[in-house]
Short mmCIF file of C-alpha atoms in Angstrom, two decimals:
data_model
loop_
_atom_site.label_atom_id
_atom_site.label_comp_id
_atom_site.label_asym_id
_atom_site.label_seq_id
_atom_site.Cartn_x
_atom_site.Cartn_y
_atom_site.Cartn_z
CA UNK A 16 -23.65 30.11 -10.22
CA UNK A 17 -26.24 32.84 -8.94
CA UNK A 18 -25.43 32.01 -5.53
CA UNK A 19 -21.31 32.11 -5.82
CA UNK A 20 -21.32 35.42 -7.59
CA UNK A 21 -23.19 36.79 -4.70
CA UNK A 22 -20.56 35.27 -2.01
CA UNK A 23 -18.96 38.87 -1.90
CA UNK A 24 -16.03 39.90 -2.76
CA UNK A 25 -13.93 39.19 0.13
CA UNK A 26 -15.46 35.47 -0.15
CA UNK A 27 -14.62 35.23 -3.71
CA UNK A 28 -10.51 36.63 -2.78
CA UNK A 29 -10.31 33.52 -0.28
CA UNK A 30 -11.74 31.15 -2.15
CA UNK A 31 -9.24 31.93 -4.97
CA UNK A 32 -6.33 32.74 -3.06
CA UNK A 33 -4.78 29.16 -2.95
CA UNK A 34 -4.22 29.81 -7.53
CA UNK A 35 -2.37 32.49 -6.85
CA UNK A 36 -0.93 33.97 -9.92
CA UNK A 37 -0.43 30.62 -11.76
CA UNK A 38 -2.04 29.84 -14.38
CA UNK A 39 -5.23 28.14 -15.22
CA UNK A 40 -8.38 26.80 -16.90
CA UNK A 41 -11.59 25.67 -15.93
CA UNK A 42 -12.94 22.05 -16.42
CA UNK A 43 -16.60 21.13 -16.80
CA UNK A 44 -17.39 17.99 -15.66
CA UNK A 45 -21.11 16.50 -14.93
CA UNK A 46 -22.15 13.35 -13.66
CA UNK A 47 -24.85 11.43 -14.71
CA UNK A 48 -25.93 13.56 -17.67
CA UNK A 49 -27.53 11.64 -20.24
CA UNK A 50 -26.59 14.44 -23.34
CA UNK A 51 -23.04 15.79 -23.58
CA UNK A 52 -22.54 19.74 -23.66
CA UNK A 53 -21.66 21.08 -26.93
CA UNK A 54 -18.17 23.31 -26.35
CA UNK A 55 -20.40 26.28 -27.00
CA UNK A 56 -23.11 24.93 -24.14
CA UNK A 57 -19.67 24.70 -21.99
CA UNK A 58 -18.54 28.49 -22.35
CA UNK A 59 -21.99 29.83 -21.87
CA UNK A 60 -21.71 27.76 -18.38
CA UNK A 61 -18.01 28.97 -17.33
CA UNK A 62 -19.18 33.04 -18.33
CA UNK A 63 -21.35 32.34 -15.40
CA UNK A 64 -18.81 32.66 -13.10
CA UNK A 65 -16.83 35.54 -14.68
CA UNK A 66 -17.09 37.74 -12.17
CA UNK A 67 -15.28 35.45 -9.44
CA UNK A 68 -12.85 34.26 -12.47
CA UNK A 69 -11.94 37.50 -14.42
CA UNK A 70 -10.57 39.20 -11.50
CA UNK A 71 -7.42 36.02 -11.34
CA UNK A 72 -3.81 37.47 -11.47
CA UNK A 73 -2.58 34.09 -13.43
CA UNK A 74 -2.65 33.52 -17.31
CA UNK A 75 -5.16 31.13 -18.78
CA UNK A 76 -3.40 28.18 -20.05
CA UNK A 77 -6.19 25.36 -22.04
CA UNK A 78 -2.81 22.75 -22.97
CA UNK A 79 -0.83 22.78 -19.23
CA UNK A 80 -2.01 24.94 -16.32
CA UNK A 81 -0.70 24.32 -12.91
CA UNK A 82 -3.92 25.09 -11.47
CA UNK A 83 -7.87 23.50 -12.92
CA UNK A 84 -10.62 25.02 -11.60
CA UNK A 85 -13.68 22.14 -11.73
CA UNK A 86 -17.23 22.57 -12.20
CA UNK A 87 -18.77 19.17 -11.22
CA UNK A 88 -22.70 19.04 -11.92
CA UNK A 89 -24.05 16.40 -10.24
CA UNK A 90 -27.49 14.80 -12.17
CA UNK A 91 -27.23 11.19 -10.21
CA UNK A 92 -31.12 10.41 -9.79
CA UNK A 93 -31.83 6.88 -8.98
CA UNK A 94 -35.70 7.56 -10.23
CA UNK A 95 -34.52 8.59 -13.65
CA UNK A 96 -36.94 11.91 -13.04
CA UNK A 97 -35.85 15.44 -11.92
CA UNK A 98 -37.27 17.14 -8.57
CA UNK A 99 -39.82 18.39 -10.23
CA UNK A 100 -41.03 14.79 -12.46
CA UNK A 101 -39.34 15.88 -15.39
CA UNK A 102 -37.80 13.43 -17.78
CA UNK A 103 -33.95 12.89 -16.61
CA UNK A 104 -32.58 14.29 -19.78
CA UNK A 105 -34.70 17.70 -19.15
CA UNK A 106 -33.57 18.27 -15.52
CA UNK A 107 -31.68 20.46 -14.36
CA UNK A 108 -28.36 18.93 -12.04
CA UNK A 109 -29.51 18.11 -8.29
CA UNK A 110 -25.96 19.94 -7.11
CA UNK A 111 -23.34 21.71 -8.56
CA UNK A 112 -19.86 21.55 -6.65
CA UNK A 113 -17.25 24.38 -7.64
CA UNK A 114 -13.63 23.67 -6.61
CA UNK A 115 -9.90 23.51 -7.33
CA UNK A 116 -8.02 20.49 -8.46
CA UNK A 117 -6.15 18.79 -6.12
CA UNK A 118 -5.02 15.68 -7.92
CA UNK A 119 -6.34 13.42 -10.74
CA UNK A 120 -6.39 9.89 -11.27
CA UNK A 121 -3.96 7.53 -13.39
CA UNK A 122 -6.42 6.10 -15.35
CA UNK A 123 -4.88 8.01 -18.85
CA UNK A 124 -1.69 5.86 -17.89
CA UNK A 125 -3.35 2.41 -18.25
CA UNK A 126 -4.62 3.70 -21.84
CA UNK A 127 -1.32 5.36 -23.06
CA UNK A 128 1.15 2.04 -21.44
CA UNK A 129 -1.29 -0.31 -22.75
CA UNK A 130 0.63 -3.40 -24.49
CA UNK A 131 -1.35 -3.70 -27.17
CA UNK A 132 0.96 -0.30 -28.03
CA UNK A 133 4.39 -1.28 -27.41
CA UNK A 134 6.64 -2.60 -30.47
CA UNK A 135 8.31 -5.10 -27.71
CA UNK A 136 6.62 -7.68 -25.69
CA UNK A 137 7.37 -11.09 -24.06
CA UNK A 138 4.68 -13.95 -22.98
CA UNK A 139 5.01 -12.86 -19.54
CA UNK A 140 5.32 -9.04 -19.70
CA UNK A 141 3.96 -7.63 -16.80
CA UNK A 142 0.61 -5.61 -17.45
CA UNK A 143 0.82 -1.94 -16.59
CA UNK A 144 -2.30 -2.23 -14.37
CA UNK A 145 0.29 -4.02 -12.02
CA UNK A 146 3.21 -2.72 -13.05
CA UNK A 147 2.12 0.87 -12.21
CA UNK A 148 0.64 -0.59 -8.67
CA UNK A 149 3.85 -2.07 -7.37
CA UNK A 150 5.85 1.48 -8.78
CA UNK A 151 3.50 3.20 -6.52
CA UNK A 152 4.05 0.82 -3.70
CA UNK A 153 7.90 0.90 -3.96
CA UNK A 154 7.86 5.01 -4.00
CA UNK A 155 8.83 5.18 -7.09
CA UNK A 156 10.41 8.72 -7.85
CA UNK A 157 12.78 11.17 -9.38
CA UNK A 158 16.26 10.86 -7.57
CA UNK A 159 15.38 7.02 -6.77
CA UNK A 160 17.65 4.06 -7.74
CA UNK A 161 15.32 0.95 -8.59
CA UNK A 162 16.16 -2.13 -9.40
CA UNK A 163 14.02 -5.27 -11.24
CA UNK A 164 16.35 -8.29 -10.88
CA UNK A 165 14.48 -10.55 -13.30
CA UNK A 166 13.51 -7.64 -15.55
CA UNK A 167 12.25 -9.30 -18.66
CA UNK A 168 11.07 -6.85 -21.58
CA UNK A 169 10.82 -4.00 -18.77
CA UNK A 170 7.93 -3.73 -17.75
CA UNK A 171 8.52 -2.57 -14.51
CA UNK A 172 11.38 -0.39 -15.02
CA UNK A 173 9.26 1.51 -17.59
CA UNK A 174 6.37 1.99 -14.96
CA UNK A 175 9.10 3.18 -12.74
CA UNK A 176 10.79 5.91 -14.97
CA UNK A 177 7.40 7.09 -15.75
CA UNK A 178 7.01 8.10 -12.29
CA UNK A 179 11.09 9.53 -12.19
CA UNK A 180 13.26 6.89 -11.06
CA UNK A 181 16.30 5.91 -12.39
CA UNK A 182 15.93 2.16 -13.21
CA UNK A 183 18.48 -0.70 -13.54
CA UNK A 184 17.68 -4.15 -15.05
CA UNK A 185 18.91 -7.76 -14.65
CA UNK A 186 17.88 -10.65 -16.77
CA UNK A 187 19.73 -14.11 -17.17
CA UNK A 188 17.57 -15.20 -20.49
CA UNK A 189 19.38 -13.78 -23.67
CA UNK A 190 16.41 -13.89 -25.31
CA UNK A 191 14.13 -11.76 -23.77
CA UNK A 192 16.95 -9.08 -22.76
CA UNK A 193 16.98 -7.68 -26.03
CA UNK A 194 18.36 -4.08 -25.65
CA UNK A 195 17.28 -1.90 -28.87
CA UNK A 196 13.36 -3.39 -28.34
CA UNK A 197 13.37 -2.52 -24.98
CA UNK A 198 15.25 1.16 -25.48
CA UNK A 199 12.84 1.63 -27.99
CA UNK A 200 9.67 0.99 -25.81
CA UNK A 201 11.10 3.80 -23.59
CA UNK A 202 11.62 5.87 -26.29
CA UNK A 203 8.50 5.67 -27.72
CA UNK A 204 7.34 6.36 -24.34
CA UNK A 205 9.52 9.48 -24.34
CA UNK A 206 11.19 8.63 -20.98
CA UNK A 207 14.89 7.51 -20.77
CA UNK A 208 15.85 3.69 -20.59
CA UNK A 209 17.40 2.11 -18.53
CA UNK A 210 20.92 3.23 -16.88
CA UNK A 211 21.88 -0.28 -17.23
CA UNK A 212 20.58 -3.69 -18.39
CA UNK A 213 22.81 -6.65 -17.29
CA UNK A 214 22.45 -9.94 -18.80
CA UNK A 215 23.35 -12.58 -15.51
CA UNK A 216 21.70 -14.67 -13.39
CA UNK A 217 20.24 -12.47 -10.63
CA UNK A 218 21.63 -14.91 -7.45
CA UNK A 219 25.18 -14.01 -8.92
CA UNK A 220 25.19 -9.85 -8.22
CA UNK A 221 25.98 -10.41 -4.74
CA UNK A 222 29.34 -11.96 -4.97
CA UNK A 223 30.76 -11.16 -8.89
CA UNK A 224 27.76 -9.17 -11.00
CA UNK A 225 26.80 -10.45 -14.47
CA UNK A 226 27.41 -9.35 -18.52
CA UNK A 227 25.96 -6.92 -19.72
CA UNK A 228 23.21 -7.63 -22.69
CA UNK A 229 24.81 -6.84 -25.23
CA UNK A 230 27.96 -8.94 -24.30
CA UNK A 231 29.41 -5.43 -23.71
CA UNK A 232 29.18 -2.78 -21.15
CA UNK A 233 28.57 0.54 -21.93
CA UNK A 234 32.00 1.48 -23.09
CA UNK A 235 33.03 -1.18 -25.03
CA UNK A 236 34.47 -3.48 -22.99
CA UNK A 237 34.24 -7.17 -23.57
CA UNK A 238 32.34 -9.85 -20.43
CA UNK A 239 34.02 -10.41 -17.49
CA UNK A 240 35.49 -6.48 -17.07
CA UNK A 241 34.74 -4.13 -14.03
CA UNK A 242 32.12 -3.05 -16.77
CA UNK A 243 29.84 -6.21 -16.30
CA UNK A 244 29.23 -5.01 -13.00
CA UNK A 245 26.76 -1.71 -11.90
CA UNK A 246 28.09 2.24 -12.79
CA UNK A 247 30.73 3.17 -10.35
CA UNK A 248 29.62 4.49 -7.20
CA UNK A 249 26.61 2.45 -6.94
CA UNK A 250 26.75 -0.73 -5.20
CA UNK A 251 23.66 -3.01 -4.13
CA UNK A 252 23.66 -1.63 -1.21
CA UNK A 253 22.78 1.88 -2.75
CA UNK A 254 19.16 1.22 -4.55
CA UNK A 255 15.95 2.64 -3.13
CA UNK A 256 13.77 -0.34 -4.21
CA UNK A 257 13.94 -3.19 -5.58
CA UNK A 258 10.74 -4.25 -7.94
CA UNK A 259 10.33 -7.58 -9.31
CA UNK A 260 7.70 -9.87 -10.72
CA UNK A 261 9.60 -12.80 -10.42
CA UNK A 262 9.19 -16.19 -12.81
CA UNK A 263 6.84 -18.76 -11.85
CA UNK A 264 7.86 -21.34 -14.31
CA UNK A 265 4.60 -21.42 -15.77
CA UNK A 266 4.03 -19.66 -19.14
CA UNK A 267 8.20 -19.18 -19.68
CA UNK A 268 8.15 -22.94 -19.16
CA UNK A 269 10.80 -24.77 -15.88
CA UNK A 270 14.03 -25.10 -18.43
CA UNK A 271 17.73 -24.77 -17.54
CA UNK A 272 17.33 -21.68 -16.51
CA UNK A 273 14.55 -22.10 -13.84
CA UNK A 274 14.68 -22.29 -10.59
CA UNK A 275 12.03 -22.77 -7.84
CA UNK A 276 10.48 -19.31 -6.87
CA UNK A 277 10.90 -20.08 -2.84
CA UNK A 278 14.61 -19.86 -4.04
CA UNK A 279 14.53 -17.05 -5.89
CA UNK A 280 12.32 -14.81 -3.27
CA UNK A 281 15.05 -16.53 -0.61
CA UNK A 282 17.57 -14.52 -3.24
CA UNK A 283 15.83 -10.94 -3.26
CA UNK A 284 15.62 -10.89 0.78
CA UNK A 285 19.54 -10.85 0.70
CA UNK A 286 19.45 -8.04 -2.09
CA UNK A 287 20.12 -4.80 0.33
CA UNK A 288 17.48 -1.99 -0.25
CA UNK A 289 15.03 0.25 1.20
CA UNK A 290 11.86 -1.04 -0.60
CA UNK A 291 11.09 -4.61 -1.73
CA UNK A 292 7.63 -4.93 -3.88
CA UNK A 293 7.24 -8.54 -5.86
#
């Protein structure tokens, strides 16, 4: 801390120049420290650096800032004993790195889409360690159309509208398609379900589209109507991605419904799109 304060103050402009006048908070974070900081401990280590803080144009924000400023203590000793032989839990950190926040990890998602938290699952819903995975892989983002053509309880699609897309479902098993469940996982989520959730067989949307899963489309009007097909103005040819983890006939058992996967991966290559993640 001794040794940033006395950068100068022309050092101390350029290294804070990329925050600009949004606002911020600082993070403490320390690596291989055996006893937590108390918050108090914490403070007393951010004052430190008031004097290349204080002088920041932006607001302090502790619940949303755009911009984190990290302090990273690093007390990694393979020895278990400080520079000096003192017991690990005495010494002081080896380094201490001082930077801005360019990105975080996903790991929060894993914990807050966890299954064991949704109200609606199936035997084969897709775990979000996956589901998030092939979302990233297809680009998954606001302003693009996605598509899961054996969507199940959603999985997918729910991966996908975290990250922005607007997602469209197909499933031809009336018993997993159940629309309220799955509307309510998004919900609960807070992001919006899906624009549509058609109850067909998946090999049909080329040539005639498929019910939707409620037996009705969205305004009312009975199977078999223009309705049962996508919204107007979006045709297959139109999505950004199509994301599937298609059935294997193993836990959802080979009944009338199944059919070998060669055939249906055969089915998704004739699907037009940008993107295709299974």
């Amino acid at each position: 801390a001794e040794a940033v304060c006395a950068a100068g103050a022309e050092t101390h402009r350029r290294w804070v120049a990329p925050l600009a006048e949004d606002s911020w908070c600082v993070e403490m974070l320390s690596a291989g420290r055996q006893k937590p900081y108390s918050e108090p401990a914490k403070v007393a280590l951010m004052e430190l650096l008031d004097e290349l803080l204080a002088p920041l144009p932006g607001p302090i924000s502790l619940r949303s800032p755009e911009q984190v400023v990290a302090m990273l203590e690093d007390y990694d000793d393979p020895t278990g004993r400080g520079e000096r032989g003192e017991p690990a839990a005495l010494a002081p950190p080896r380094r201490l790195y001082l930077g801005r926040r360019l990105s975080a990890g996903a790991s929060r998602l894993l914990h807050d889409f966890r299954l064991s938290a949704r109200g609606y699952l199936g035997r084969t819903t897709l775990p979000p360690e996956l589901a998030f995975l092939m979302a990233n892989e297809a680009r998954a983002r606001p302003g693009c159309a996605l598509l899961d053509p054996f969507c199940g309880t959603c999985s997918t699609l729910l991966s996908a509208a975290r990250f922005g897309a607007t997602t469209f479902g197909v499933e031809v098993d009336a018993r997993v398609l159940q629309r309220e469940p799955i509307r309510a996982n998004f919900a609960a989520a807070g992001l919006p379900p899906p624009a549509r959730l058609l109850l067909a067989d998946a090999a049909e949307l080329l040539p005639r589209g498929g019910a939707a899963a409620d037996g009705k489309g969205d305004d009312g009007a009975a199977d078999g109507d223009h309705v049962a097909e996508l919204p107007a103005g979006l045709g297959l040819r139109d999505f950004d991605a199509i994301v599937t983890d298609p059935p294997y006939g193993i836990m959802e058992g080979a009944g009338e419904l199944y059919q070998p996967l060669p055939a249906r991966c055969a089915m998704l290559l004739r699907l037009p799109a940008a993107r295709v993640g299974v």
